[in-house]
Amino acid sequence: MNKCFLALLAAASLLPAQTLEKHDREFGMSALHASRKLFLDSVAGLSPAQWAFKASPTSWSIAECAEHIALSEEMIFQLATKKILESPATPEKAAEVKGKEELILQKITDRSHKAQAPEMLKPSGRFKTPAEAVAFFKKLRDEHIAYLNTTQDPLRVHFMPSAFGQQDAYQWIIYMSGHTERHTLQILEVKASPDYPKS
């Protein structure tokens, strides 16, 4: 084997991976599909009274939870696939976040820990009906599922920290899915209120 070929092999081994491994792609697709179904099931067949009901003056209605989910879907995905991917690749951080996906999902769906939404993601009455919120969310989520299924972007070598420490761009997409599940659980809490309208 000539020295030139060996040098090329050595150089290639130092390059960051350009595609997701099959396991990562399948794990991400599964998470996105599962949280999609949970959310859509939670807002199916709601009456106007159920959509607008608040368990207390300071709590969010289902309408507000759904708006937050939909707006966050757009913002987090743009963060992962634009801002983070445009940052310099730092493959040396990969070991720091290896295998962190399940931890992210576990922590973000823990409703015992409360958090304040950033101002741009606070609900403002954008969607008047469940159908409007569902259409907005479904369009985005289906695009995001298609992206993850086919992308060749180097999601594993670009990083940005969250409340859970460093995350690569792929893990931010996992975070997005977990965020949907977190606030779908909030919708289910609204439905469990003793005063939630029967119809």
PDB file of C-alpha atoms in Angstrom:
ATOM      1  CA  MET A   1       0.000   0.000   0.000  1.00  0.00           C
ATOM      2  CA  ASN A   2       1.595   3.280  -1.052  1.00  0.00           C
ATOM      3  CA  LYS A   3       2.349   6.124   1.331  1.00  0.00           C
ATOM      4  CA  CYS A   4       0.056   8.558  -0.468  1.00  0.00           C
ATOM      5  CA  PHE A   5      -2.967   6.301   0.016  1.00  0.00           C
ATOM      6  CA  LEU A   6      -2.120   5.771   3.692  1.00  0.00           C
ATOM      7  CA  ALA A   7      -1.855   9.523   4.181  1.00  0.00           C
ATOM      8  CA  LEU A   8      -5.290  10.016   2.632  1.00  0.00           C
ATOM      9  CA  LEU A   9      -6.768   7.383   4.933  1.00  0.00           C
ATOM     10  CA  ALA A  10      -5.208   9.042   7.962  1.00  0.00           C
ATOM     11  CA  ALA A  11      -6.522  12.451   6.929  1.00  0.00           C
ATOM     12  CA  ALA A  12     -10.009  11.084   6.347  1.00  0.00           C
ATOM     13  CA  SER A  13     -10.068   9.610   9.851  1.00  0.00           C
ATOM     14  CA  LEU A  14      -9.581  13.088  11.295  1.00  0.00           C
ATOM     15  CA  LEU A  15     -12.510  14.623   9.432  1.00  0.00           C
ATOM     16  CA  PRO A  16     -15.779  15.060  11.356  1.00  0.00           C
ATOM     17  CA  ALA A  17     -18.570  12.645  10.424  1.00  0.00           C
ATOM     18  CA  GLN A  18     -20.757  14.223   7.766  1.00  0.00           C
ATOM     19  CA  THR A  19     -23.839  12.034   8.182  1.00  0.00           C
ATOM     20  CA  LEU A  20     -25.886  10.634  11.028  1.00  0.00           C
ATOM     21  CA  GLU A  21     -25.395   7.026  11.957  1.00  0.00           C
ATOM     22  CA  LYS A  22     -28.375   4.755  11.314  1.00  0.00           C
ATOM     23  CA  HIS A  23     -29.109   4.412  15.040  1.00  0.00           C
ATOM     24  CA  ASP A  24     -29.176   8.203  15.529  1.00  0.00           C
ATOM     25  CA  ARG A  25     -31.463   8.724  12.565  1.00  0.00           C
ATOM     26  CA  GLU A  26     -33.861   6.011  13.740  1.00  0.00           C
ATOM     27  CA  PHE A  27     -33.853   7.245  17.366  1.00  0.00           C
ATOM     28  CA  GLY A  28     -34.579  10.801  16.240  1.00  0.00           C
ATOM     29  CA  MET A  29     -37.314   9.769  13.826  1.00  0.00           C
ATOM     30  CA  SER A  30     -38.967   7.667  16.517  1.00  0.00           C
ATOM     31  CA  ALA A  31     -38.901  10.561  19.004  1.00  0.00           C
ATOM     32  CA  LEU A  32     -40.313  13.037  16.477  1.00  0.00           C
ATOM     33  CA  HIS A  33     -43.119  10.704  15.410  1.00  0.00           C
ATOM     34  CA  ALA A  34     -44.010   9.790  19.004  1.00  0.00           C
ATOM     35  CA  SER A  35     -44.213  13.369  20.298  1.00  0.00           C
ATOM     36  CA  ARG A  36     -46.130  14.388  17.147  1.00  0.00           C
ATOM     37  CA  LYS A  37     -48.803  11.783  17.888  1.00  0.00           C
ATOM     38  CA  LEU A  38     -48.995  12.653  21.597  1.00  0.00           C
ATOM     39  CA  PHE A  39     -49.594  16.304  20.851  1.00  0.00           C
ATOM     40  CA  LEU A  40     -52.100  15.782  18.029  1.00  0.00           C
ATOM     41  CA  ASP A  41     -54.070  13.293  20.129  1.00  0.00           C
ATOM     42  CA  SER A  42     -54.142  15.745  23.041  1.00  0.00           C
ATOM     43  CA  VAL A  43     -55.834  18.509  21.022  1.00  0.00           C
ATOM     44  CA  ALA A  44     -58.183  16.350  18.938  1.00  0.00           C
ATOM     45  CA  GLY A  45     -61.916  16.980  19.254  1.00  0.00           C
ATOM     46  CA  LEU A  46     -61.733  19.909  21.676  1.00  0.00           C
ATOM     47  CA  SER A  47     -64.672  22.246  22.106  1.00  0.00           C
ATOM     48  CA  PRO A  48     -64.098  26.022  22.226  1.00  0.00           C
ATOM     49  CA  ALA A  49     -64.666  25.911  25.995  1.00  0.00           C
ATOM     50  CA  GLN A  50     -62.081  23.159  26.466  1.00  0.00           C
ATOM     51  CA  TRP A  51     -59.609  24.941  24.191  1.00  0.00           C
ATOM     52  CA  ALA A  52     -59.818  28.166  26.200  1.00  0.00           C
ATOM     53  CA  PHE A  53     -60.193  26.741  29.735  1.00  0.00           C
ATOM     54  CA  LYS A  54     -57.690  27.803  32.401  1.00  0.00           C
ATOM     55  CA  ALA A  55     -57.326  25.858  35.630  1.00  0.00           C
ATOM     56  CA  SER A  56     -56.260  29.090  37.377  1.00  0.00           C
ATOM     57  CA  PRO A  57     -55.768  32.734  36.383  1.00  0.00           C
ATOM     58  CA  THR A  58     -51.988  32.249  36.107  1.00  0.00           C
ATOM     59  CA  SER A  59     -51.937  28.866  34.348  1.00  0.00           C
ATOM     60  CA  TRP A  60     -51.941  28.331  30.604  1.00  0.00           C
ATOM     61  CA  SER A  61     -54.948  27.111  28.662  1.00  0.00           C
ATOM     62  CA  ILE A  62     -54.648  24.294  26.138  1.00  0.00           C
ATOM     63  CA  ALA A  63     -54.717  26.984  23.446  1.00  0.00           C
ATOM     64  CA  GLU A  64     -51.699  28.667  25.012  1.00  0.00           C
ATOM     65  CA  CYS A  65     -49.806  25.381  25.460  1.00  0.00           C
ATOM     66  CA  ALA A  66     -50.471  24.483  21.827  1.00  0.00           C
ATOM     67  CA  GLU A  67     -49.290  27.883  20.607  1.00  0.00           C
ATOM     68  CA  HIS A  68     -46.091  27.574  22.651  1.00  0.00           C
ATOM     69  CA  ILE A  69     -45.443  24.095  21.235  1.00  0.00           C
ATOM     70  CA  ALA A  70     -45.967  25.283  17.663  1.00  0.00           C
ATOM     71  CA  LEU A  71     -43.816  28.408  18.001  1.00  0.00           C
ATOM     72  CA  SER A  72     -41.050  26.446  19.746  1.00  0.00           C
ATOM     73  CA  GLU A  73     -41.084  23.863  16.960  1.00  0.00           C
ATOM     74  CA  GLU A  74     -40.193  26.581  14.505  1.00  0.00           C
ATOM     75  CA  MET A  75     -37.595  28.345  16.654  1.00  0.00           C
ATOM     76  CA  ILE A  76     -35.701  25.318  17.990  1.00  0.00           C
ATOM     77  CA  PHE A  77     -35.419  23.698  14.567  1.00  0.00           C
ATOM     78  CA  GLN A  78     -34.103  26.931  13.051  1.00  0.00           C
ATOM     79  CA  LEU A  79     -31.616  27.163  15.913  1.00  0.00           C
ATOM     80  CA  ALA A  80     -30.382  23.618  15.309  1.00  0.00           C
ATOM     81  CA  THR A  81     -30.142  23.718  11.525  1.00  0.00           C
ATOM     82  CA  LYS A  82     -29.099  27.332  10.967  1.00  0.00           C
ATOM     83  CA  LYS A  83     -27.405  29.083  13.872  1.00  0.00           C
ATOM     84  CA  ILE A  84     -25.690  26.029  15.360  1.00  0.00           C
ATOM     85  CA  LEU A  85     -24.633  24.560  12.021  1.00  0.00           C
ATOM     86  CA  GLU A  86     -23.205  27.932  11.003  1.00  0.00           C
ATOM     87  CA  SER A  87     -20.936  27.923  14.060  1.00  0.00           C
ATOM     88  CA  PRO A  88     -17.440  26.421  13.729  1.00  0.00           C
ATOM     89  CA  ALA A  89     -17.294  22.623  13.869  1.00  0.00           C
ATOM     90  CA  THR A  90     -15.733  21.422  17.125  1.00  0.00           C
ATOM     91  CA  PRO A  91     -15.624  17.620  16.846  1.00  0.00           C
ATOM     92  CA  GLU A  92     -13.436  17.450  19.955  1.00  0.00           C
ATOM     93  CA  LYS A  93     -16.595  18.095  22.019  1.00  0.00           C
ATOM     94  CA  ALA A  94     -18.283  14.925  20.752  1.00  0.00           C
ATOM     95  CA  ALA A  95     -17.114  12.782  23.667  1.00  0.00           C
ATOM     96  CA  GLU A  96     -18.644  15.270  26.119  1.00  0.00           C
ATOM     97  CA  VAL A  97     -22.175  14.748  24.768  1.00  0.00           C
ATOM     98  CA  LYS A  98     -22.015  11.125  23.619  1.00  0.00           C
ATOM     99  CA  GLY A  99     -25.185   9.216  24.497  1.00  0.00           C
ATOM    100  CA  LYS A 100     -26.902  12.277  25.966  1.00  0.00           C
ATOM    101  CA  GLU A 101     -30.137  11.981  23.963  1.00  0.00           C
ATOM    102  CA  GLU A 102     -32.066   9.872  26.476  1.00  0.00           C
ATOM    103  CA  LEU A 103     -30.957  12.127  29.351  1.00  0.00           C
ATOM    104  CA  ILE A 104     -32.257  15.180  27.482  1.00  0.00           C
ATOM    105  CA  LEU A 105     -35.656  13.535  26.955  1.00  0.00           C
ATOM    106  CA  GLN A 106     -35.802  12.429  30.575  1.00  0.00           C
ATOM    107  CA  LYS A 107     -34.955  15.842  31.993  1.00  0.00           C
ATOM    108  CA  ILE A 108     -37.035  18.019  29.694  1.00  0.00           C
ATOM    109  CA  THR A 109     -40.197  15.988  30.250  1.00  0.00           C
ATOM    110  CA  ASP A 110     -39.859  16.198  34.042  1.00  0.00           C
ATOM    111  CA  ARG A 111     -42.749  18.509  34.899  1.00  0.00           C
ATOM    112  CA  SER A 112     -41.685  18.768  38.547  1.00  0.00           C
ATOM    113  CA  HIS A 113     -39.144  21.362  37.380  1.00  0.00           C
ATOM    114  CA  LYS A 114     -40.822  24.521  36.112  1.00  0.00           C
ATOM    115  CA  ALA A 115     -39.330  27.048  33.714  1.00  0.00           C
ATOM    116  CA  GLN A 116     -40.286  30.434  32.272  1.00  0.00           C
ATOM    117  CA  ALA A 117     -40.757  30.605  28.519  1.00  0.00           C
ATOM    118  CA  PRO A 118     -38.670  33.269  26.748  1.00  0.00           C
ATOM    119  CA  GLU A 119     -40.658  36.317  25.699  1.00  0.00           C
ATOM    120  CA  MET A 120     -40.760  35.420  21.994  1.00  0.00           C
ATOM    121  CA  LEU A 121     -42.309  32.031  22.790  1.00  0.00           C
ATOM    122  CA  LYS A 122     -44.988  33.233  25.181  1.00  0.00           C
ATOM    123  CA  PRO A 123     -48.485  32.678  23.770  1.00  0.00           C
ATOM    124  CA  SER A 124     -50.327  35.718  22.443  1.00  0.00           C
ATOM    125  CA  GLY A 125     -53.508  34.243  20.967  1.00  0.00           C
ATOM    126  CA  ARG A 126     -52.094  33.553  17.517  1.00  0.00           C
ATOM    127  CA  PHE A 127     -54.250  30.472  16.917  1.00  0.00           C
ATOM    128  CA  LYS A 128     -57.983  30.906  17.434  1.00  0.00           C
ATOM    129  CA  THR A 129     -58.903  27.246  16.981  1.00  0.00           C
ATOM    130  CA  PRO A 130     -57.275  23.855  17.480  1.00  0.00           C
ATOM    131  CA  ALA A 131     -57.380  23.369  13.696  1.00  0.00           C
ATOM    132  CA  GLU A 132     -55.159  26.430  13.134  1.00  0.00           C
ATOM    133  CA  ALA A 133     -52.588  25.283  15.679  1.00  0.00           C
ATOM    134  CA  VAL A 134     -52.630  21.721  14.371  1.00  0.00           C
ATOM    135  CA  ALA A 135     -52.137  22.804  10.752  1.00  0.00           C
ATOM    136  CA  PHE A 136     -49.180  25.017  11.689  1.00  0.00           C
ATOM    137  CA  PHE A 137     -47.558  22.331  13.830  1.00  0.00           C
ATOM    138  CA  LYS A 138     -48.146  19.450  11.406  1.00  0.00           C
ATOM    139  CA  LYS A 139     -46.626  21.328   8.482  1.00  0.00           C
ATOM    140  CA  LEU A 140     -43.462  22.064  10.454  1.00  0.00           C
ATOM    141  CA  ARG A 141     -43.123  18.680  12.142  1.00  0.00           C
ATOM    142  CA  ASP A 142     -43.619  16.783   8.903  1.00  0.00           C
ATOM    143  CA  GLU A 143     -40.923  18.923   7.266  1.00  0.00           C
ATOM    144  CA  HIS A 144     -38.616  18.266  10.209  1.00  0.00           C
ATOM    145  CA  ILE A 145     -39.202  14.513  10.074  1.00  0.00           C
ATOM    146  CA  ALA A 146     -38.401  14.545   6.347  1.00  0.00           C
ATOM    147  CA  TYR A 147     -35.245  16.549   7.048  1.00  0.00           C
ATOM    148  CA  LEU A 148     -33.967  14.161   9.690  1.00  0.00           C
ATOM    149  CA  ASN A 149     -34.735  11.189   7.468  1.00  0.00           C
ATOM    150  CA  THR A 150     -32.540  12.431   4.623  1.00  0.00           C
ATOM    151  CA  THR A 151     -30.118  15.091   5.874  1.00  0.00           C
ATOM    152  CA  GLN A 152     -26.411  14.830   5.255  1.00  0.00           C
ATOM    153  CA  ASP A 153     -25.684  17.870   7.454  1.00  0.00           C
ATOM    154  CA  PRO A 154     -22.906  17.379  10.055  1.00  0.00           C
ATOM    155  CA  LEU A 155     -25.253  17.657  13.032  1.00  0.00           C
ATOM    156  CA  ARG A 156     -22.873  15.815  15.359  1.00  0.00           C
ATOM    157  CA  VAL A 157     -19.938  18.237  15.216  1.00  0.00           C
ATOM    158  CA  HIS A 158     -21.625  21.604  15.892  1.00  0.00           C
ATOM    159  CA  PHE A 159     -22.579  22.529  19.463  1.00  0.00           C
ATOM    160  CA  MET A 160     -24.494  24.976  21.624  1.00  0.00           C
ATOM    161  CA  PRO A 161     -25.241  24.651  25.349  1.00  0.00           C
ATOM    162  CA  SER A 162     -28.716  24.342  26.811  1.00  0.00           C
ATOM    163  CA  ALA A 163     -29.845  24.144  30.429  1.00  0.00           C
ATOM    164  CA  PHE A 164     -28.529  20.570  30.314  1.00  0.00           C
ATOM    165  CA  GLY A 165     -25.011  21.497  29.204  1.00  0.00           C
ATOM    166  CA  GLN A 166     -23.458  21.154  25.762  1.00  0.00           C
ATOM    167  CA  GLN A 167     -25.638  19.654  23.014  1.00  0.00           C
ATOM    168  CA  ASP A 168     -24.831  18.981  19.397  1.00  0.00           C
ATOM    169  CA  ALA A 169     -27.253  20.077  16.661  1.00  0.00           C
ATOM    170  CA  TYR A 170     -28.784  16.605  16.476  1.00  0.00           C
ATOM    171  CA  GLN A 171     -29.462  16.678  20.220  1.00  0.00           C
ATOM    172  CA  TRP A 172     -31.180  20.031  19.813  1.00  0.00           C
ATOM    173  CA  ILE A 173     -33.635  18.320  17.460  1.00  0.00           C
ATOM    174  CA  ILE A 174     -34.155  15.653  20.142  1.00  0.00           C
ATOM    175  CA  TYR A 175     -34.640  18.516  22.621  1.00  0.00           C
ATOM    176  CA  MET A 176     -37.339  19.956  20.329  1.00  0.00           C
ATOM    177  CA  SER A 177     -39.213  16.656  20.390  1.00  0.00           C
ATOM    178  CA  GLY A 178     -38.904  16.409  24.181  1.00  0.00           C
ATOM    179  CA  HIS A 179     -40.152  19.984  24.495  1.00  0.00           C
ATOM    180  CA  THR A 180     -43.294  19.006  22.575  1.00  0.00           C
ATOM    181  CA  GLU A 181     -43.841  16.100  24.947  1.00  0.00           C
ATOM    182  CA  ARG A 182     -43.249  18.310  28.001  1.00  0.00           C
ATOM    183  CA  HIS A 183     -46.009  20.720  27.061  1.00  0.00           C
ATOM    184  CA  THR A 184     -48.328  17.968  25.875  1.00  0.00           C
ATOM    185  CA  LEU A 185     -48.066  16.675  29.451  1.00  0.00           C
ATOM    186  CA  GLN A 186     -49.056  20.194  30.520  1.00  0.00           C
ATOM    187  CA  ILE A 187     -52.136  19.929  28.277  1.00  0.00           C
ATOM    188  CA  LEU A 188     -53.032  16.658  29.983  1.00  0.00           C
ATOM    189  CA  GLU A 189     -52.690  18.397  33.356  1.00  0.00           C
ATOM    190  CA  VAL A 190     -55.217  20.999  32.190  1.00  0.00           C
ATOM    191  CA  LYS A 191     -57.592  18.224  31.158  1.00  0.00           C
ATOM    192  CA  ALA A 192     -57.211  16.588  34.587  1.00  0.00           C
ATOM    193  CA  SER A 193     -58.461  19.693  36.377  1.00  0.00           C
ATOM    194  CA  PRO A 194     -61.719  19.098  38.284  1.00  0.00           C
ATOM    195  CA  ASP A 195     -63.286  22.122  36.568  1.00  0.00           C
ATOM    196  CA  TYR A 196     -62.268  21.179  33.017  1.00  0.00           C
ATOM    197  CA  PRO A 197     -65.370  21.436  30.806  1.00  0.00           C
ATOM    198  CA  LYS A 198     -67.015  18.141  29.932  1.00  0.00           C
ATOM    199  CA  SER A 199     -67.731  19.425  26.446  1.00  0.00           C
TER     200      SER A 199
END
